[in-house]
Tab-separated table of C-alpha atoms in Angstrom:
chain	number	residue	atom	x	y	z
C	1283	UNK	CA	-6.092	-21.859	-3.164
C	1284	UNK	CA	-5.096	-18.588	-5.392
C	1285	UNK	CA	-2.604	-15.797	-3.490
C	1286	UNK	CA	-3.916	-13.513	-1.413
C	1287	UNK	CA	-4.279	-10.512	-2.603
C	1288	UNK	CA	-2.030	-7.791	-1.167
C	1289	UNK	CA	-2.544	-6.312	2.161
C	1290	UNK	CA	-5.089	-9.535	2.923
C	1291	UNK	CA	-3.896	-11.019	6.242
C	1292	UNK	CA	-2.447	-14.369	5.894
C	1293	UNK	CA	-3.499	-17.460	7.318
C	1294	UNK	CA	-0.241	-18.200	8.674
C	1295	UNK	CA	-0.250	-15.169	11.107
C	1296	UNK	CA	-2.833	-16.160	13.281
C	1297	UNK	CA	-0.818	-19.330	14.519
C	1298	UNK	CA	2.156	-16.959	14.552
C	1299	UNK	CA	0.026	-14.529	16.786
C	1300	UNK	CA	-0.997	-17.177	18.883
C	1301	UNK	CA	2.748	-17.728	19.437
C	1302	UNK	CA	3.739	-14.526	20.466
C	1303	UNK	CA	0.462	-14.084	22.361
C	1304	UNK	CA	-0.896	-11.510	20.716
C	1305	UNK	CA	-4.952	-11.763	20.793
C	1306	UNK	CA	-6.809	-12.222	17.450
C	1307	UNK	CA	-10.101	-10.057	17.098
C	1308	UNK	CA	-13.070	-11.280	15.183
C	1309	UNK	CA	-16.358	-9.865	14.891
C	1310	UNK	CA	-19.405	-11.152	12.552
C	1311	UNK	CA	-20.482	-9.302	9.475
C	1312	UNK	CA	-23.523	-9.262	7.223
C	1313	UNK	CA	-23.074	-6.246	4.856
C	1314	UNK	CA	-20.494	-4.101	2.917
C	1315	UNK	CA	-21.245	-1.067	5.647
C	1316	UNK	CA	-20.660	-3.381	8.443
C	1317	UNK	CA	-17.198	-4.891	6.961
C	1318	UNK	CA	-15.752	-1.716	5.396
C	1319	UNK	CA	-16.381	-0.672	9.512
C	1320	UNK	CA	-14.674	-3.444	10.936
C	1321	UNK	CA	-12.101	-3.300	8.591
C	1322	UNK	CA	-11.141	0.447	9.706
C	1323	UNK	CA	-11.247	-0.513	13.116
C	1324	UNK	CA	-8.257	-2.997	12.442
C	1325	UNK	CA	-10.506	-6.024	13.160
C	1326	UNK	CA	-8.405	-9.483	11.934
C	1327	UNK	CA	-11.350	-12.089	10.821
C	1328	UNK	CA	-15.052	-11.329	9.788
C	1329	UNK	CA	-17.536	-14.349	10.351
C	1330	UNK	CA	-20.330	-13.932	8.123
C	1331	UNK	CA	-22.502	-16.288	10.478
C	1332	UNK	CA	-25.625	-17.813	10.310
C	1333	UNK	CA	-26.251	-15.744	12.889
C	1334	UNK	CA	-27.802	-13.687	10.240
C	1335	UNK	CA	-30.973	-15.717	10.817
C	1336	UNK	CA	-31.782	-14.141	13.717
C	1337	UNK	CA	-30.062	-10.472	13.590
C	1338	UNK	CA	-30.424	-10.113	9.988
C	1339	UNK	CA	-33.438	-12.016	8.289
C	1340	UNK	CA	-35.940	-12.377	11.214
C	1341	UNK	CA	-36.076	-15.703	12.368
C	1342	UNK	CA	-36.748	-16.142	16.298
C	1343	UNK	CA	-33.877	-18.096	18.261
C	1344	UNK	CA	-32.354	-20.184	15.619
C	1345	UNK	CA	-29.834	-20.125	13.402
C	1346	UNK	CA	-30.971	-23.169	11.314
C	1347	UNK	CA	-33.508	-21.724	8.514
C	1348	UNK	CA	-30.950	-19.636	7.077
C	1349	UNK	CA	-30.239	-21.277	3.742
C	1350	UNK	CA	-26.582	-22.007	1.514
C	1351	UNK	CA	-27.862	-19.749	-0.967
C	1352	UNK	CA	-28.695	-16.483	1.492
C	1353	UNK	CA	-25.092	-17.452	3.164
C	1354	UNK	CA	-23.310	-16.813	-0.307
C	1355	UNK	CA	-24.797	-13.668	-0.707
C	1356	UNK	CA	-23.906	-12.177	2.429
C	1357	UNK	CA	-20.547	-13.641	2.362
C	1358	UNK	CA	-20.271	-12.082	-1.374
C	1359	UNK	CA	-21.034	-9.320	0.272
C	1360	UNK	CA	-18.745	-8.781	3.171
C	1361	UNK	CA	-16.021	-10.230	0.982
C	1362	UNK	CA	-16.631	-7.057	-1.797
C	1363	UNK	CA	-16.354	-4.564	0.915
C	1364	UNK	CA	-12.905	-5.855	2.846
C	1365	UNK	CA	-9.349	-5.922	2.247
C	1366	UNK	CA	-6.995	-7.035	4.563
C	1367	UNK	CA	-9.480	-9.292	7.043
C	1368	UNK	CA	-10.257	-12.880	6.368
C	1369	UNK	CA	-13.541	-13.679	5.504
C	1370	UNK	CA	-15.085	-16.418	7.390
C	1371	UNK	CA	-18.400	-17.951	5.677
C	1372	UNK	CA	-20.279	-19.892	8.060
C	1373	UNK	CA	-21.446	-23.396	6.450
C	1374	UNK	CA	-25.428	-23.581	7.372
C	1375	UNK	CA	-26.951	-26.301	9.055
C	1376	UNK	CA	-27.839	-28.664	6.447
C	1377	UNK	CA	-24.965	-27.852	4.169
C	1378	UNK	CA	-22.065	-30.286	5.838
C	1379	UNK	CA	-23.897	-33.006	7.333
C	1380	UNK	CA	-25.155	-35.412	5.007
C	1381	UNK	CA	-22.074	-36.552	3.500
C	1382	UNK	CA	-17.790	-35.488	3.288
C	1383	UNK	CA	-18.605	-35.145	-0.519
C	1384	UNK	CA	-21.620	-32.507	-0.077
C	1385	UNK	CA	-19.447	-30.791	2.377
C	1386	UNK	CA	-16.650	-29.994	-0.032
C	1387	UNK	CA	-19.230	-28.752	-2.416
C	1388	UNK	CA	-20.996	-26.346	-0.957
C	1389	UNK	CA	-17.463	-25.397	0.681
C	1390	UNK	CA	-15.894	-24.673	-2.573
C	1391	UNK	CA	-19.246	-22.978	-2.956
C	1392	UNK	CA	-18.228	-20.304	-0.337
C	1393	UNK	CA	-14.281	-19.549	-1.830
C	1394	UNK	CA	-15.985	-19.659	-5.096
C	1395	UNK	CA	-19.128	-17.806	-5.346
C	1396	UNK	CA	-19.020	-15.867	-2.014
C	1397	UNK	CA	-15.172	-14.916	-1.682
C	1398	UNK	CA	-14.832	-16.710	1.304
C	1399	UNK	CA	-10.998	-17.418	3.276
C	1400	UNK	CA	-11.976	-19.800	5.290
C	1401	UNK	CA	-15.474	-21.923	5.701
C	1402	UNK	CA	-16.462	-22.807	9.521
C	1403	UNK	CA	-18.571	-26.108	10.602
C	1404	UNK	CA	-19.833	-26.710	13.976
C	1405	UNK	CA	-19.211	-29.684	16.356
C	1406	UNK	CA	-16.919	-32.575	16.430
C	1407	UNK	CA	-18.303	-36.274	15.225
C	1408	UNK	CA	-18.976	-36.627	11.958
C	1409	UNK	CA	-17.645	-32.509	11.034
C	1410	UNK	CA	-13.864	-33.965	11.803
C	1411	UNK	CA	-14.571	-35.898	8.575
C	1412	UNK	CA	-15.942	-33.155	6.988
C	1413	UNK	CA	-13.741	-31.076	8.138
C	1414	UNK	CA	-11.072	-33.118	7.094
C	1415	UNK	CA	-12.057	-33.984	3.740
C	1416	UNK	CA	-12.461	-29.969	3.312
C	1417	UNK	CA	-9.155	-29.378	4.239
C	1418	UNK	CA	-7.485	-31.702	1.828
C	1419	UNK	CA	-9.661	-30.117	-0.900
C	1420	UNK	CA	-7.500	-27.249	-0.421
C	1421	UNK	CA	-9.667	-25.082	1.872
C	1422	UNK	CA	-8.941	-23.861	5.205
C	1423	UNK	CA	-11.471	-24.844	7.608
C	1424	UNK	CA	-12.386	-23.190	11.418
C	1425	UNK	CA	-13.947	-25.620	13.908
C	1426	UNK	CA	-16.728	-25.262	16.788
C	1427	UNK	CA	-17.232	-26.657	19.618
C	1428	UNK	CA	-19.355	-26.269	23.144
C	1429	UNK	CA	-22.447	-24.562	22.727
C	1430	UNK	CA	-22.884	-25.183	19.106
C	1431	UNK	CA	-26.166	-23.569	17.979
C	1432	UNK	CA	-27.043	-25.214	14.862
C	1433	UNK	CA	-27.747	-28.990	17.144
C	1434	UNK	CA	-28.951	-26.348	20.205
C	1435	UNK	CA	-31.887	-29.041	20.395
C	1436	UNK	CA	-30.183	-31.652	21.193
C	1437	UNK	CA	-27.966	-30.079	23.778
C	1438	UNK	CA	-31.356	-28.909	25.745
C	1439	UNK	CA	-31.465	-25.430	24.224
C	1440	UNK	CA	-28.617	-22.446	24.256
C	1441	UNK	CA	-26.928	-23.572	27.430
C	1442	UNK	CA	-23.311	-23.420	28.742
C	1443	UNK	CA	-21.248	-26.590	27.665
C	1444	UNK	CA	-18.511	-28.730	29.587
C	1445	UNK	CA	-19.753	-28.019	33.343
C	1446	UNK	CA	-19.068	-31.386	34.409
C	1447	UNK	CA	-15.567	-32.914	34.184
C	1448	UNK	CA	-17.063	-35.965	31.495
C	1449	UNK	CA	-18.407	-33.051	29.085
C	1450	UNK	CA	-15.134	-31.100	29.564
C	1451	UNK	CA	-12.686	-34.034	28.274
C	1452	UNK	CA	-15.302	-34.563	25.810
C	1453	UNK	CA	-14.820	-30.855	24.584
C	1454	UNK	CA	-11.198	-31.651	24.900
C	1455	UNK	CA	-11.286	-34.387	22.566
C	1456	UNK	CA	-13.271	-32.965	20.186
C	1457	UNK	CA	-11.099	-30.238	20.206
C	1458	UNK	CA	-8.096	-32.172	19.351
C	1459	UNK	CA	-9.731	-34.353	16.686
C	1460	UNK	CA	-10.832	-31.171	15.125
C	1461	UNK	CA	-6.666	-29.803	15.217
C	1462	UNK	CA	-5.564	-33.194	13.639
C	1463	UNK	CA	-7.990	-33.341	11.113
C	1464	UNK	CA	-6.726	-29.811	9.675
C	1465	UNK	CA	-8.870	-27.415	11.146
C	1466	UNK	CA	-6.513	-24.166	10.939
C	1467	UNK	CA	-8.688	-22.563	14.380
C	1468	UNK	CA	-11.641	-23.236	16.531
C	1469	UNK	CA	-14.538	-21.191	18.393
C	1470	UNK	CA	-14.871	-22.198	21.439
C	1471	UNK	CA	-18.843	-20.910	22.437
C	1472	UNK	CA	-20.459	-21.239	26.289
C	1473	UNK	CA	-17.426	-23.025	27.771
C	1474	UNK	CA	-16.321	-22.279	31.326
C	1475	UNK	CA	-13.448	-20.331	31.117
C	1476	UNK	CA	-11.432	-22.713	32.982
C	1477	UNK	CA	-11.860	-25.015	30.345
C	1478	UNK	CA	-11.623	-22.813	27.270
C	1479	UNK	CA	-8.027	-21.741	28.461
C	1480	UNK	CA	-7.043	-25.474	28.747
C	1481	UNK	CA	-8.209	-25.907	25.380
C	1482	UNK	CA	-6.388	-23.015	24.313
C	1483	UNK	CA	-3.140	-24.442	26.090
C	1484	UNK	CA	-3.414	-27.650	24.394
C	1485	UNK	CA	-3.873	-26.777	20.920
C	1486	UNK	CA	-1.046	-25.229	18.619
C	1487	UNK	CA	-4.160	-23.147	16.782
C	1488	UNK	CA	-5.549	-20.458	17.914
C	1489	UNK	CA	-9.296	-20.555	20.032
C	1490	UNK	CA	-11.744	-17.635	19.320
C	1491	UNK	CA	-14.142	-17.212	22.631
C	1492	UNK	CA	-17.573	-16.174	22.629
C	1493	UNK	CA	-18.767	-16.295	26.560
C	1494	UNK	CA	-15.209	-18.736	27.079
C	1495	UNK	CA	-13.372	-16.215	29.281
C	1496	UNK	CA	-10.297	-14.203	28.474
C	1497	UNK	CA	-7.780	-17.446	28.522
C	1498	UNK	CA	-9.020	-17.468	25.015
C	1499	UNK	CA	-6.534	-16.772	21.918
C	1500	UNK	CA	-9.102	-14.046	20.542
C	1501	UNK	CA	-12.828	-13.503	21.076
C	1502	UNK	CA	-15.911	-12.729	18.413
C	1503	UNK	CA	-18.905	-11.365	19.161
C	1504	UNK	CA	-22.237	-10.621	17.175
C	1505	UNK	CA	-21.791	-7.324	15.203
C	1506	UNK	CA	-25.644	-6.611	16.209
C	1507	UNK	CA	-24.807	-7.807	20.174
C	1508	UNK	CA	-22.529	-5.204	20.160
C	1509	UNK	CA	-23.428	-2.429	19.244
C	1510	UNK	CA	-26.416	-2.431	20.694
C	1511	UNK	CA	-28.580	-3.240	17.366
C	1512	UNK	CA	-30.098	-5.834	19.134
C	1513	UNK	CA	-33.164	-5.491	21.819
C	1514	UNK	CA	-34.379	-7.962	24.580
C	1515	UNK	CA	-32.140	-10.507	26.516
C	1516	UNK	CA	-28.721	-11.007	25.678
C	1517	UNK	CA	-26.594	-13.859	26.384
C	1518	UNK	CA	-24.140	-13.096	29.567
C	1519	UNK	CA	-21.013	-12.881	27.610
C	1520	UNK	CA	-22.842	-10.538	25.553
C	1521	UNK	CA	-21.355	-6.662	25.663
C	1522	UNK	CA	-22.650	-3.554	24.509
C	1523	UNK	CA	-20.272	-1.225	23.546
C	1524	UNK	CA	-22.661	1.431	21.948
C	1525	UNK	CA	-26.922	1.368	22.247
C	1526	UNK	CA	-27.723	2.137	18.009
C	1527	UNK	CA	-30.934	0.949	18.557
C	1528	UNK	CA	-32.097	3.777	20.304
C	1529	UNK	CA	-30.249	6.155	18.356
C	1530	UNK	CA	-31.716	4.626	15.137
C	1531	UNK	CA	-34.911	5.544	16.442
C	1532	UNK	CA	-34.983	8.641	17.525
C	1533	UNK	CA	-33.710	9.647	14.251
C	1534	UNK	CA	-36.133	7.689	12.656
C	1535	UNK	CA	-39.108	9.075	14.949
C	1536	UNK	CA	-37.662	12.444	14.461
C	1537	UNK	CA	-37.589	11.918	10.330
C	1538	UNK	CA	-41.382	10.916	10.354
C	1539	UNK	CA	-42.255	13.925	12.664
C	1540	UNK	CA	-40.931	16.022	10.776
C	1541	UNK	CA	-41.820	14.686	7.034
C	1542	UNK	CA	-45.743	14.982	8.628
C	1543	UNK	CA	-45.151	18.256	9.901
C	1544	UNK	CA	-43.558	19.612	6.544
C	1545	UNK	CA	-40.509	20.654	8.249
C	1546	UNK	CA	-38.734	18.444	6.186
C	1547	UNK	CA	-37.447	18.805	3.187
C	1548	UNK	CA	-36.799	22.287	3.816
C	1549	UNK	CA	-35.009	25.139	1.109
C	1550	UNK	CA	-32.025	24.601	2.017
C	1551	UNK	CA	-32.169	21.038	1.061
C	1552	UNK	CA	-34.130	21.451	-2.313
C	1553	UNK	CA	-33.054	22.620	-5.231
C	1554	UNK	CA	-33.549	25.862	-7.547
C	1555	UNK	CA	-33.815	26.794	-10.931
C	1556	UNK	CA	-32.770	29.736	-12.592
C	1557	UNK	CA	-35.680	32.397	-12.850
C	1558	UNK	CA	-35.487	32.855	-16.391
C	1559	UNK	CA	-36.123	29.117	-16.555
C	1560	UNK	CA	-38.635	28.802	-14.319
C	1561	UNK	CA	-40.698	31.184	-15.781
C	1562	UNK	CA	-40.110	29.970	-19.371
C	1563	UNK	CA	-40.937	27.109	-17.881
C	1564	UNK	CA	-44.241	27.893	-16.575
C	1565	UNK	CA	-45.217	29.826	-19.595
C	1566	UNK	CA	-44.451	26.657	-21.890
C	1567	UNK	CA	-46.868	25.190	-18.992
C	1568	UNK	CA	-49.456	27.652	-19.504
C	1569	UNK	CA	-49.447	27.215	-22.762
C	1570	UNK	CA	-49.830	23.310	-23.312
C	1571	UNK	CA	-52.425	23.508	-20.609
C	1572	UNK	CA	-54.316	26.198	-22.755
C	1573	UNK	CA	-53.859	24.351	-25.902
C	1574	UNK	CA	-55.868	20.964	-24.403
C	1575	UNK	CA	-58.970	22.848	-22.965
C-alpha cells in the first residue's frame, strides 16, 4: 500500500482509539457533496455501501443488484471529495464469493480505480478466506457479521441476528475467525446489544454498530437514514437527526410554483446590457430581419 497522504487518518489509530476508548464515527457516503459534509463534521470512516442500491439507484429492499462497476464510481467519487477520512468501498455481492483469487481482484479494483482505504466483505465462512487472502495482498480489509444484507434471504429476510445463545457463539466465532484472518475492524449489524458489547470485549479491533447498542467501539448509519432523505419505515436503530425530505420539497414545490407563475426568474436575478448595446443591438436586428423579407 502507498503512504497516506497527509492529514489522511491512519489505520493504526482506530485500534489505538479503541484502546483509549474513544468511539470511532462512521457514516456512509455516495457523492463528493455528501463526503466533503462528513468530512467537515469531523466524521473518521466513510462507507461507500451498497447501500446505494436502495438510497441511491432505486432498487426496492436489496442491496444485491448494485454492480462492481457502479461501486467504483461512487467510491471514486467519495474518495475525490475527502481528505483526512478513510474511505471504505463496500465489495458487492457477487464480487468476493466465487473464489479468494476473484476477491483480490476486484479488491485491488477498489484501492486502484476507486481510491478506496479499506474494502469491506460481509459474513464469516468462506469471506475469512477471502478476507484473508485480501489482507495478505496488502489491503486492509473490514468484516461483517449478524444481519448481513447481501445473504438477507437466507437468514429469513432483514431480521435481528444472535437472539438465541447457539446463534450468539456462532456470531462470536465468526467474529474471531474474521480478527485472525486479518480483518483490521468489523460491523457488527442487528445484534442484541448484549452481544455486540461481548464481541467488542473480545476482539483487540474495533466493532462499528448499526442497531448493536452503544457497547459498540463506534456506530455507522445510512447517510440517507439520517438525515431524513429517506421516506417510509425505517429500521429501529434507525435515527433521524434532520427531516431533508420535506425540506427538499417544499423548495422544490415552491420552485415549480413559482417558474409557472413567472415569479421566477425575476430582475434581480437576470442580467442587463448596456443601453447603447441593446439598442445597437436591436437595430442590427431590425436590420437583418428587413434584409430577408
Amino acid at each position: 500500500m502507498s503512504t497516506p497522504p497527509p492529514g489522511k487518518l491512519a489505520l493504526p489509530e482506530l485500534a489505538a482509539m479503541k484502546r483509549r476508548g474513544e468511539k470511532i464515527v462512521m457514516v456512509t457516503a455516495y457523492d463528493a457533496p455528501g463526503a466533503r459534509f462528513a468530512e467537515d463534521a469531523g466524521i473518521d470512516l466513510l462507507l461507500v455501501g451498497d447501500t446505494a442500491a436502495m438510497v441511491v439507484l432505486g432498487h426496492e429492499s436489496t442491496t444485491v443488484p448494485v454492480t462492481v462497476e457502479e461501486m467504483l464510481f461512487l467510491t471514486r467519487t467519495v474518495a475525490r471529495a475527502a481528505r483526512r477520512p478513510l474511505i471504505v468501498g463496500d465489495m458487492p455481492f457477487g464480487s468476493y464469493q466465487v473464489s479468494d483469487e476473484e476477491a483480490v481482484s476486484n479488491a485491488i479494483r477498489f484501492v486502484k480505480e476507486g481510491g478506496a482505504d479499506i474494502v469491506k466483505l460481509e459474513g464469516a465462512g468462506t469471506s475469512v478466506s477471502r478476507a484473508r487472502a485480501i489482507v495478505a495482498a496488502g489491503i486492509p480489509v473490514m468484516g461483517h457479521v449478524g444481519l448481513t444484507p447481501q445473504s438477507a434471504t437466507m437468514l429469513g429476510g432483514f431480521k435481528t441476528q444472535g437472539k438465541t445463545a447457539e446463534r450468539a457463539l456462532e456470531l462470536v466465532a465468526g467474529a474471531l475467525e474474521l480478527e485472525r484472518a486479518g480483518c483490521s475492524s468489523i460491523v457488527l449489524e442487528a445484534v442484541p446489544s448484549a452481544v455486540a458489547a461481548r464481541i467488542t470485549e473480545l476482539l483487540e479491533i474495533p466493532t462499528f454498530g448499526i442497531g448493536a447498542g452503544a457497547g459498540c467501539d463506534g456506530q455507522v448509519l445510512v447517510y440517507h437514514d439520517l438525515l431524513g432523505l429517506t421516506e417510509g419505515h425505517l429500521p429501529r436503530f434507525v435515527k433521524r437527526y434532520a427531516n431533508l425530505s420535506a425540506e427538499i420539497k417544499g423548495a422544490l414545490s415552491d420552485y415549480a410554483d413559482e417558474v409557472r407563475s413567472g415569479a421566477f426568474p425575476d430582475e434581480e436575478r437576470s442580467y442587463s446590457m448596456d443601453a447603447d448595446e441593446l439598442a445597437e443591438f436591436e437595430a442590427a436586428l431590425e436590420n437583418r430581419t428587413a434584409i430577408r423579407e
